[in-house]
Backbone as ProteinMPNN parsed JSONL, in Angstrom:
{"seq_chain_A": "XXXXXXXXXXXXXXXXXXXXXXXXXXXXXXXXXXXXXXXXXXXXXXXXXXXXXXXXXXXXXXXXXXXXXXXXXXXXXXXXXXXXXXXXXXXXXXXXXXXXXXXXXXXXXXXXXXXXXXXXXXXXXXXXXXXXXXXXXXXXXXXXXXXXXXXXXXXXXXXXXXXXXXXXXXXXXXXXXXXXX", "coords_chain_A": {"N_chain_A": [[96.937, 28.381, 45.373], [94.129, 30.443, 44.983], [93.427, 32.504, 42.148], [92.736, 36.002, 42.313], [89.563, 37.518, 41.665], [88.989, 39.472, 38.763], [88.174, 42.965, 38.538], [86.965, 43.652, 36.197], [85.841, 41.352, 35.22], [83.824, 40.66, 36.958], [80.509, 39.987, 37.053], [77.601, 42.026, 36.502], [74.832, 42.276, 38.772], [72.497, 41.85, 37.383], [70.792, 40.843, 34.391], [71.965, 41.625, 31.076], [69.856, 42.279, 29.324], [67.77, 43.001, 31.052], [68.961, 45.215, 32.193], [69.186, 46.933, 29.976], [66.512, 47.295, 29.473], [65.778, 48.733, 31.691], [67.445, 51.035, 31.526], [67.097, 51.877, 28.888], [67.585, 52.919, 25.418], [67.562, 55.44, 24.41], [69.318, 57.467, 25.111], [71.799, 56.895, 24.08], [72.726, 58.032, 21.518], [73.398, 60.577, 22.401], [76.01, 60.672, 23.364], [77.885, 60.561, 21.064], [76.959, 62.971, 19.898], [77.58, 64.921, 21.849], [80.37, 64.578, 21.914], [80.987, 65.278, 19.287], [80.225, 67.978, 19.323], [82.072, 68.941, 21.212], [84.464, 68.401, 19.822], [84.145, 70.044, 17.579], [84.081, 72.609, 18.746], [86.636, 72.554, 19.803], [88.314, 72.538, 17.486], [87.529, 74.955, 16.244], [88.275, 76.72, 18.253], [91.066, 76.446, 18.295], [91.795, 77.243, 15.674], [90.5, 79.697, 15.204], [89.42, 81.229, 17.49], [91.481, 81.301, 19.498], [93.774, 82.486, 18.106], [92.632, 85.035, 17.584], [92.101, 85.949, 20.179], [94.649, 85.983, 21.205], [95.925, 87.966, 19.795], [94.63, 90.717, 20.073], [92.822, 93.205, 18.335], [93.797, 92.695, 15.843], [92.804, 91.323, 12.695], [91.585, 88.087, 11.69], [92.576, 87.432, 9.193], [94.833, 89.12, 9.034], [96.386, 88.054, 11.078], [96.82, 85.436, 10.138], [98.198, 86.061, 7.819], [100.553, 87.17, 8.853], [101.53, 84.917, 10.152], [101.949, 83.283, 7.914], [103.947, 84.76, 6.654], [105.946, 84.26, 8.419], [106.503, 81.718, 7.82], [104.695, 79.759, 8.515], [102.173, 77.502, 7.866], [98.9, 77.767, 8.115], [96.771, 76.597, 6.847], [97.812, 74.119, 6.373], [97.581, 72.939, 8.835], [94.957, 72.35, 9.199], [93.953, 69.797, 8.079], [95.113, 67.933, 9.891], [93.986, 68.781, 12.358], [91.227, 68.491, 11.9], [91.152, 65.759, 11.318], [92.077, 64.741, 13.766], [90.023, 65.565, 15.484], [87.948, 64.144, 14.273], [88.733, 61.558, 14.873], [88.143, 61.292, 17.623], [85.348, 61.609, 17.512], [84.741, 59.424, 15.901], [85.538, 57.287, 17.578], [83.639, 57.607, 19.572], [81.241, 57.202, 18.154], [81.657, 54.552, 17.364], [81.63, 53.261, 19.858], [78.978, 53.782, 20.544], [77.634, 52.379, 18.52], [78.362, 49.726, 19.099], [77.131, 49.49, 21.562], [74.432, 49.878, 20.869], [73.924, 47.546, 19.539], [73.664, 45.895, 21.621], [75.809, 44.605, 22.784], [77.296, 45.312, 24.963], [76.989, 46.232, 28.419], [74.753, 48.78, 29.706], [76.053, 50.543, 31.544], [78.687, 50.222, 30.835], [78.651, 51.208, 28.231], [78.05, 53.878, 28.756], [80.304, 54.522, 30.239], [82.265, 54.337, 28.265], [81.61, 56.53, 26.569], [81.971, 58.632, 28.371], [84.701, 58.337, 28.856], [85.8, 58.981, 26.366], [85.064, 61.68, 26.205], [86.483, 62.603, 28.44], [89.074, 62.261, 27.564], [89.259, 64.348, 25.865], [90.491, 66.671, 26.862], [93.4, 66.179, 27.049], [93.649, 65.713, 24.31], [92.933, 68.173, 23.19], [94.971, 69.809, 24.266], [97.263, 68.684, 23.085], [96.678, 69.027, 20.367], [96.455, 71.811, 20.178], [98.912, 72.77, 20.88], [100.942, 73.13, 18.897], [99.92, 75.214, 17.247], [99.694, 77.218, 19.174], [102.388, 77.586, 19.878], [103.377, 78.468, 17.427], [102.025, 80.916, 17.189], [103.113, 82.18, 19.432], [105.85, 82.295, 18.781], [105.795, 83.816, 16.447], [104.558, 86.267, 17.129], [105.786, 86.985, 19.464], [104.635, 86.409, 22.025], [103.101, 84.885, 24.943], [102.707, 81.327, 24.946], [100.438, 80.132, 25.912], [96.904, 79.483, 26.638], [94.576, 81.888, 25.475], [91.947, 82.635, 25.137], [88.592, 82.353, 26.532], [87.548, 79.866, 26.179], [89.142, 77.379, 26.276], [89.42, 76.717, 29.137], [86.786, 75.937, 29.636], [86.52, 73.681, 28.005], [88.411, 72.045, 29.285], [87.139, 71.822, 31.752], [84.786, 70.433, 31.087], [85.903, 67.994, 30.27], [87.112, 67.296, 32.672], [84.898, 66.981, 34.408], [83.673, 64.873, 33.094], [85.564, 62.894, 33.576], [85.373, 62.7, 36.376], [82.719, 61.787, 36.574], [83.049, 59.361, 35.251], [84.736, 57.971, 37.025], [83.025, 57.899, 39.258], [81.016, 56.31, 38.212], [82.233, 53.87, 38.205], [82.276, 53.025, 40.827], [80.122, 51.294, 41.824], [80.868, 48.929, 40.465], [83.378, 48.378, 41.561], [82.628, 47.931, 44.195], [81.073, 45.598, 43.869], [83.12, 43.908, 43.0], [84.743, 43.884, 45.288], [83.032, 42.647, 47.119], [82.708, 40.169, 45.88], [85.26, 39.239, 46.085], [85.602, 38.887, 48.802], [83.844, 36.845, 49.242]], "CA_chain_A": [[96.212, 29.566, 45.771], [93.151, 30.862, 43.989], [93.635, 33.878, 41.663], [91.688, 36.944, 42.71], [88.731, 37.893, 40.511], [89.25, 40.776, 38.164], [86.992, 43.825, 38.614], [86.336, 43.712, 34.884], [85.126, 40.111, 34.965], [82.738, 40.456, 37.903], [79.292, 40.346, 36.337], [76.596, 42.829, 37.18], [73.845, 41.391, 39.367], [71.32, 41.741, 36.542], [71.103, 40.441, 33.026], [72.07, 42.804, 30.203], [68.545, 42.647, 28.781], [67.045, 43.728, 32.097], [69.61, 46.518, 32.344], [68.815, 47.782, 28.849], [65.1, 47.644, 29.644], [65.712, 49.779, 32.707], [68.122, 52.252, 31.065], [66.655, 52.29, 27.561], [68.665, 53.261, 24.491], [67.332, 56.778, 23.887], [70.423, 58.354, 25.479], [73.056, 56.501, 23.444], [73.257, 58.989, 20.531], [73.872, 61.809, 23.032], [77.469, 60.609, 23.485], [78.516, 61.082, 19.849], [76.59, 64.372, 19.677], [78.403, 65.723, 22.759], [81.766, 64.507, 21.471], [81.084, 66.078, 18.05], [80.209, 69.392, 19.733], [83.37, 69.202, 21.842], [85.482, 68.403, 18.772], [83.94, 71.236, 16.754], [84.538, 73.764, 19.525], [88.087, 72.432, 19.907], [88.937, 72.961, 16.224], [87.277, 76.389, 16.069], [89.079, 77.44, 19.24], [92.473, 76.438, 17.875], [92.01, 77.944, 14.409], [89.883, 81.021, 15.111], [89.281, 81.996, 18.729], [92.774, 81.522, 20.158], [94.559, 83.534, 17.435], [92.006, 86.348, 17.773], [92.282, 86.351, 21.576], [96.074, 86.222, 21.437], [96.314, 89.216, 19.133], [93.463, 91.605, 19.963], [93.034, 94.342, 17.444], [94.135, 92.208, 14.507], [91.81, 90.423, 12.122], [92.084, 86.726, 11.451], [93.369, 87.481, 7.957], [96.124, 89.73, 9.352], [97.14, 87.087, 11.891], [97.252, 84.346, 9.269], [99.21, 86.603, 6.906], [101.804, 87.264, 9.617], [102.005, 83.538, 10.336], [102.463, 82.829, 6.614], [105.214, 85.445, 6.428], [106.93, 83.606, 9.294], [106.712, 80.357, 7.329], [103.726, 78.844, 9.128], [101.008, 77.261, 7.03], [97.711, 77.454, 8.911], [95.981, 75.661, 6.043], [98.41, 72.792, 6.55], [97.19, 72.407, 10.138], [93.54, 72.0, 9.179], [93.689, 68.356, 7.957], [95.45, 67.257, 11.143], [93.017, 69.119, 13.398], [89.947, 67.865, 11.57], [91.337, 64.315, 11.507], [92.197, 64.485, 15.207], [88.67, 65.691, 16.018], [87.162, 63.04, 13.729], [89.101, 60.347, 15.602], [87.331, 61.254, 18.836], [83.953, 61.372, 17.124], [84.671, 58.035, 15.434], [85.561, 56.407, 18.75], [82.348, 57.735, 20.243], [80.235, 56.536, 17.313], [81.899, 53.107, 17.456], [81.104, 52.817, 21.15], [77.522, 53.834, 20.457], [77.188, 51.287, 17.657], [78.51, 48.481, 19.854], [76.104, 49.487, 22.606], [73.111, 49.714, 20.256], [73.777, 46.125, 19.206], [73.451, 45.174, 22.871], [76.987, 43.784, 23.092], [77.855, 45.734, 26.247], [76.004, 46.713, 29.387], [74.573, 50.233, 29.622], [77.063, 51.295, 32.285], [79.911, 50.166, 30.032], [78.454, 52.148, 27.117], [78.184, 55.223, 29.309], [81.716, 54.7, 30.6], [83.015, 54.587, 27.025], [81.361, 57.901, 26.131], [82.624, 59.518, 29.338], [86.149, 58.236, 28.655], [86.147, 59.754, 25.162], [84.992, 63.092, 26.59], [87.581, 62.895, 29.367], [90.304, 62.339, 26.77], [89.237, 65.57, 25.078], [91.439, 67.658, 27.394], [94.736, 65.967, 26.487], [93.588, 65.856, 22.853], [92.976, 69.609, 22.899], [96.303, 70.324, 24.587], [98.204, 68.204, 22.078], [96.359, 69.626, 19.071], [96.625, 73.258, 20.221], [100.277, 73.134, 21.239], [101.665, 73.598, 17.718], [99.411, 76.529, 16.855], [100.065, 78.151, 20.236], [103.818, 77.9, 19.752], [103.555, 79.29, 16.223], [101.592, 82.274, 17.542], [104.083, 82.735, 20.382], [107.095, 82.589, 18.079], [105.583, 84.853, 15.443], [104.177, 87.556, 17.71], [106.521, 87.18, 20.717], [103.685, 86.39, 23.139], [103.127, 83.589, 25.633], [102.086, 80.285, 24.141], [99.298, 79.53, 26.607], [95.56, 79.804, 26.156], [94.253, 83.304, 25.593], [90.496, 82.847, 25.14], [87.886, 81.768, 27.669], [86.997, 78.562, 25.807], [89.881, 76.209, 26.752], [89.044, 76.249, 30.479], [85.491, 75.25, 29.564], [86.804, 72.342, 27.476], [89.066, 71.298, 30.353], [86.133, 71.527, 32.782], [83.916, 69.357, 30.577], [86.673, 66.757, 30.358], [87.29, 66.976, 34.092], [83.643, 66.44, 34.946], [83.483, 63.546, 32.496], [86.442, 61.981, 34.313], [84.759, 62.495, 37.702], [81.559, 60.918, 36.37], [83.562, 58.031, 34.902], [85.191, 57.34, 38.263], [81.835, 57.634, 40.069], [80.3, 55.198, 37.589], [82.941, 52.618, 38.499], [82.158, 52.673, 42.242], [79.362, 50.044, 42.015], [81.648, 47.801, 39.956], [84.417, 48.095, 42.557], [81.94, 47.335, 45.35], [80.764, 44.205, 43.491], [84.381, 43.19, 42.98], [85.186, 43.684, 46.68], [82.152, 41.637, 47.725], [83.035, 38.871, 45.276], [86.579, 38.852, 46.582], [85.417, 38.418, 50.182], [83.03, 35.61, 49.262]], "C_chain_A": [[95.313, 30.021, 44.619], [93.459, 32.271, 43.488], [92.453, 34.761, 42.075], [90.856, 37.326, 41.483], [89.048, 39.309, 40.047], [88.011, 41.649, 38.295], [86.266, 43.915, 37.279], [85.461, 42.489, 34.646], [83.988, 39.848, 35.934], [81.449, 40.902, 37.228], [78.386, 41.233, 37.187], [75.527, 41.894, 37.73], [72.585, 41.22, 38.528], [71.738, 41.298, 35.137], [71.197, 41.693, 32.159], [70.726, 43.241, 29.648], [67.732, 43.433, 29.798], [67.643, 45.12, 32.28], [69.203, 47.449, 31.208], [67.352, 48.177, 28.938], [64.966, 48.787, 30.634], [66.303, 51.099, 32.192], [67.522, 52.785, 29.758], [67.844, 52.627, 26.677], [68.54, 54.686, 23.958], [68.543, 57.692, 24.084], [71.714, 58.047, 24.725], [73.567, 57.491, 22.394], [73.739, 60.311, 21.146], [75.392, 61.839, 23.155], [78.167, 61.128, 22.237], [78.172, 62.545, 19.558], [77.439, 65.284, 20.57], [79.871, 65.731, 22.332], [81.952, 65.326, 20.193], [81.062, 67.569, 18.371], [81.548, 69.784, 20.341], [84.449, 69.328, 20.773], [85.367, 69.647, 17.889], [84.436, 72.487, 17.472], [86.063, 73.742, 19.639], [88.77, 72.967, 18.641], [88.737, 74.46, 15.998], [88.084, 77.231, 17.056], [90.526, 77.547, 18.774], [92.697, 77.317, 16.651], [91.491, 79.377, 14.377], [89.976, 81.796, 16.427], [90.605, 82.285, 19.421], [93.631, 82.552, 19.425], [93.969, 84.93, 17.638], [92.184, 86.847, 19.209], [93.744, 86.668, 21.875], [96.524, 87.56, 20.87], [95.098, 90.133, 18.983], [93.798, 92.812, 19.09], [93.418, 93.94, 16.035], [93.004, 91.319, 14.004], [92.438, 89.04, 11.933], [92.965, 86.699, 10.204], [94.758, 88.077, 8.215], [97.001, 88.763, 10.155], [97.678, 85.975, 11.003], [98.299, 84.814, 8.268], [100.557, 86.721, 7.611], [102.388, 85.876, 9.873], [102.604, 83.006, 9.035], [103.803, 83.488, 6.307], [106.331, 84.846, 7.279], [107.175, 82.154, 8.883], [105.781, 79.324, 7.906], [102.523, 78.72, 8.21], [99.83, 76.848, 7.908], [96.847, 76.457, 8.154], [96.528, 74.24, 6.162], [98.041, 72.144, 7.868], [95.756, 71.872, 10.13], [93.303, 70.5, 9.024], [94.014, 67.584, 9.236], [94.388, 67.514, 12.205], [91.661, 68.46, 13.138], [90.047, 66.348, 11.745], [91.401, 63.927, 12.97], [90.822, 64.561, 15.863], [87.793, 64.536, 15.539], [87.496, 61.721, 14.42], [88.277, 60.216, 16.875], [85.874, 60.963, 18.533], [83.784, 59.927, 16.661], [84.692, 57.034, 16.589], [84.229, 56.431, 19.483], [81.244, 57.028, 19.462], [80.413, 55.018, 17.376], [81.378, 52.551, 18.77], [79.587, 52.794, 21.167], [76.981, 52.674, 19.622], [77.273, 49.937, 18.373], [77.418, 48.383, 20.913], [74.714, 49.272, 22.018], [72.866, 48.268, 19.821], [73.576, 45.271, 20.449], [74.626, 44.31, 23.286], [77.665, 44.179, 24.395], [76.72, 46.215, 27.141], [75.887, 48.232, 29.288], [75.635, 51.028, 30.378], [78.407, 51.283, 31.559], [79.822, 51.136, 28.855], [78.613, 53.585, 27.593], [79.637, 55.514, 29.675], [82.56, 55.0, 29.36], [82.851, 56.036, 26.575], [82.035, 58.9, 27.072], [84.142, 59.508, 29.155], [86.584, 59.032, 27.427], [86.089, 61.251, 25.464], [86.135, 63.482, 27.519], [88.903, 63.026, 28.618], [90.347, 63.576, 25.873], [90.248, 66.6, 25.561], [92.863, 67.401, 26.897], [94.756, 66.082, 24.964], [93.647, 67.329, 22.46], [94.38, 70.156, 23.131], [97.299, 69.947, 23.497], [97.959, 68.876, 20.729], [96.652, 71.126, 19.058], [98.072, 73.683, 20.441], [101.032, 73.747, 20.058], [101.224, 75.004, 17.309], [99.776, 77.573, 17.904], [101.524, 78.55, 20.157], [104.097, 78.745, 18.517], [103.131, 80.733, 16.48], [102.617, 82.936, 18.457], [105.375, 83.136, 19.672], [106.944, 83.74, 17.093], [105.362, 86.225, 16.078], [104.871, 87.856, 19.043], [105.579, 87.342, 21.911], [103.838, 85.059, 23.857], [102.349, 82.573, 24.809], [100.877, 79.643, 24.781], [97.969, 79.894, 25.964], [95.255, 81.267, 26.423], [92.751, 83.562, 25.635], [89.879, 82.147, 26.348], [87.398, 80.349, 27.382], [87.815, 77.385, 26.337], [89.576, 75.789, 28.195], [87.696, 75.531, 30.511], [85.692, 73.828, 29.037], [87.46, 71.471, 28.546], [88.068, 70.921, 31.444], [85.2, 70.402, 32.335], [84.644, 68.021, 30.673], [86.875, 66.338, 31.808], [86.04, 66.389, 34.715], [83.322, 65.078, 34.342], [84.347, 62.511, 33.21], [85.886, 61.686, 35.705], [83.565, 61.559, 37.579], [81.985, 59.491, 36.027], [84.022, 57.283, 36.146], [83.995, 56.982, 39.138], [81.04, 56.45, 39.52], [80.948, 53.853, 37.917], [82.796, 52.18, 39.952], [81.304, 51.418, 42.448], [80.122, 48.802, 41.534], [82.739, 47.406, 40.957], [83.803, 47.46, 43.799], [81.589, 45.883, 45.058], [82.023, 43.355, 43.51], [84.854, 42.882, 44.404], [84.322, 42.623, 47.371], [82.449, 40.252, 47.172], [84.373, 38.364, 45.788], [86.487, 38.295, 48.0], [84.689, 37.082, 50.224], [83.831, 34.363, 48.964]], "O_chain_A": [[95.697, 29.984, 43.449], [93.727, 33.159, 44.298], [91.316, 34.297, 42.166], [91.394, 37.443, 40.382], [89.333, 40.204, 40.843], [86.896, 41.141, 38.179], [85.075, 44.224, 37.24], [84.451, 42.575, 33.947], [83.245, 38.885, 35.744], [81.311, 42.071, 36.869], [78.41, 41.188, 38.417], [75.34, 40.805, 37.187], [71.678, 40.498, 38.942], [72.91, 41.382, 34.767], [70.578, 42.711, 32.471], [70.472, 44.438, 29.511], [67.08, 44.418, 29.45], [66.916, 46.09, 32.498], [68.907, 48.621, 31.441], [66.982, 49.276, 28.524], [64.154, 49.694, 30.451], [65.719, 52.162, 32.404], [67.451, 53.997, 29.551], [68.986, 52.62, 27.137], [69.349, 55.097, 23.126], [68.758, 58.605, 23.287], [72.635, 58.863, 24.732], [74.765, 57.771, 22.381], [74.422, 61.085, 20.474], [76.0, 62.905, 23.064], [78.972, 62.054, 22.335], [79.005, 63.281, 19.029], [77.957, 66.3, 20.106], [80.533, 66.768, 22.384], [82.971, 65.999, 20.037], [81.798, 68.343, 17.759], [82.095, 70.84, 20.021], [85.259, 70.255, 20.812], [86.378, 70.231, 17.499], [85.124, 73.32, 16.883], [86.707, 74.789, 19.58], [89.704, 73.765, 18.731], [89.672, 75.157, 15.603], [88.524, 78.331, 16.722], [91.134, 78.614, 18.853], [93.68, 78.057, 16.592], [91.99, 80.193, 13.601], [90.544, 82.888, 16.472], [90.828, 83.404, 19.882], [94.182, 83.436, 20.082], [94.705, 85.895, 17.839], [92.395, 88.04, 19.427], [94.038, 87.528, 22.705], [97.414, 88.206, 21.423], [94.591, 90.304, 17.874], [94.907, 93.347, 19.118], [93.369, 94.764, 15.122], [92.33, 90.649, 14.786], [93.654, 88.869, 12.011], [93.987, 86.012, 10.177], [95.75, 87.589, 7.674], [98.209, 88.673, 9.932], [98.849, 85.609, 11.099], [99.193, 84.05, 7.904], [101.593, 86.405, 7.025], [103.603, 85.689, 9.815], [103.647, 82.353, 9.052], [104.698, 82.845, 5.758], [107.506, 84.91, 6.917], [107.957, 81.446, 9.517], [106.046, 78.127, 7.799], [101.924, 79.723, 7.822], [99.771, 75.715, 8.385], [96.254, 75.566, 8.761], [95.776, 73.271, 6.059], [98.17, 70.929, 8.016], [95.394, 71.038, 10.96], [92.504, 69.952, 9.783], [93.271, 66.68, 9.62], [93.937, 66.585, 12.875], [91.031, 67.936, 14.057], [89.122, 65.724, 12.266], [90.845, 62.905, 13.372], [90.487, 63.725, 16.702], [86.987, 64.007, 16.305], [86.632, 60.853, 14.539], [87.765, 59.136, 17.171], [85.238, 60.163, 19.219], [82.791, 59.281, 16.994], [83.952, 56.051, 16.579], [83.75, 55.4, 19.956], [80.41, 56.336, 20.046], [79.429, 54.281, 17.434], [80.755, 51.49, 18.796], [78.981, 51.889, 21.74], [75.979, 52.059, 19.987], [76.367, 49.11, 18.266], [76.85, 47.313, 21.131], [73.9, 48.559, 22.605], [71.719, 47.826, 19.748], [73.344, 44.066, 20.349], [74.456, 43.372, 24.065], [78.527, 43.449, 24.884], [75.635, 46.557, 26.67], [76.819, 48.898, 28.837], [76.072, 52.076, 29.904], [79.177, 52.238, 31.664], [80.8, 51.805, 28.522], [79.234, 54.407, 26.92], [80.135, 56.616, 29.449], [83.469, 55.828, 29.412], [83.832, 56.699, 26.238], [82.602, 59.896, 26.623], [84.793, 60.545, 29.284], [87.627, 59.686, 27.45], [86.96, 62.006, 25.032], [86.692, 64.573, 27.397], [89.758, 63.822, 29.006], [91.348, 63.827, 25.201], [90.811, 67.333, 24.747], [93.489, 68.32, 26.367], [95.76, 66.499, 24.386], [94.334, 67.691, 21.505], [94.916, 70.881, 22.293], [98.081, 70.782, 23.041], [98.902, 69.249, 20.031], [97.059, 71.661, 18.026], [98.417, 74.842, 20.209], [101.691, 74.776, 20.212], [102.057, 75.875, 17.056], [100.132, 78.699, 17.556], [101.864, 79.718, 20.346], [104.948, 79.633, 18.547], [103.802, 81.666, 16.04], [102.95, 84.108, 18.283], [105.927, 84.203, 19.941], [107.86, 84.544, 16.925], [105.915, 87.224, 15.617], [104.578, 88.868, 19.679], [105.705, 88.28, 22.698], [104.614, 84.204, 23.431], [101.438, 82.932, 24.062], [100.337, 78.683, 24.232], [97.913, 80.52, 24.905], [95.627, 81.815, 27.461], [92.323, 84.608, 26.122], [90.563, 81.439, 27.089], [86.876, 79.695, 28.284], [87.207, 76.433, 26.826], [89.481, 74.59, 28.457], [87.489, 74.625, 31.318], [85.103, 72.882, 29.559], [87.111, 70.3, 28.698], [88.14, 69.825, 31.999], [84.867, 69.52, 33.125], [84.063, 67.027, 31.109], [86.815, 65.151, 32.128], [86.11, 65.414, 35.463], [82.754, 64.221, 35.019], [83.913, 61.379, 33.424], [85.926, 60.543, 36.159], [83.409, 60.64, 38.384], [81.354, 58.528, 36.462], [83.732, 56.097, 36.305], [83.946, 55.888, 39.701], [80.458, 55.68, 40.284], [80.28, 52.819, 37.905], [83.165, 51.053, 40.281], [81.726, 50.533, 43.193], [80.017, 47.739, 42.146], [82.985, 46.219, 41.169], [84.389, 46.552, 44.388], [81.786, 45.021, 45.914], [82.003, 42.217, 43.979], [85.307, 41.774, 44.693], [84.837, 41.797, 48.124], [82.443, 39.27, 47.914], [84.571, 37.155, 45.905], [87.198, 37.355, 48.356], [84.897, 36.284, 51.138], [83.278, 33.263, 48.948]]}, "name": "protein", "num_of_chains": 1, "seq": "XXXXXXXXXXXXXXXXXXXXXXXXXXXXXXXXXXXXXXXXXXXXXXXXXXXXXXXXXXXXXXXXXXXXXXXXXXXXXXXXXXXXXXXXXXXXXXXXXXXXXXXXXXXXXXXXXXXXXXXXXXXXXXXXXXXXXXXXXXXXXXXXXXXXXXXXXXXXXXXXXXXXXXXXXXXXXXXXXXXXX"}
C-alpha cells in the first residue's frame, strides 16, 4: 500500500522564485517589529501596568517596597522577563533571516511570524503568573489581570492564530487534491 502524502511535503504549484516575485520581501521585517512591540508591551504590562492597576492609589515605588518587604525581588524578575521576551523576538528574527535568504516560501515565512505572535498569549500568561501571584499574596487581591492591556495581547495572539489557520487552508486543499490523484 502506498503511504499517503504529507501536507508538509506537498509542493506549492509555483516555484519559490515566482512566489517571492509576487509577494516581494518588503513585508518580512514587519514580523520581528510586531513581535518586538508585543514583547515590549508584555514586559511593561507585567512590571508596571499590572501592579499599578492592581493597587490603585499606590505608586509603583510603594508597590515595589511592599513586595520587597514581603520578600519578593522585582529586580530579580527583570532578567527572566527580558530574556523571555528576547526569545520571542529572536525566533521572529531567525524566521525573517531564513526567509530573506529565500530558503522558505513566502507563505511559510508568514506562517512562522504568525506562529510566534500566536505563542505570545501563552508566553504572557506564563511570564505574568509569578508576578500576579506575588501581588495577590502580598496585597490579598485576586491574581488575575487588572489592566486593560492583557486582553489586547490575547486578542492579537488569537487573531494571529486565526490568520495562521486560514493561511494553511490552501496547503490543505493542495494536499487533499494530491491525495485523491
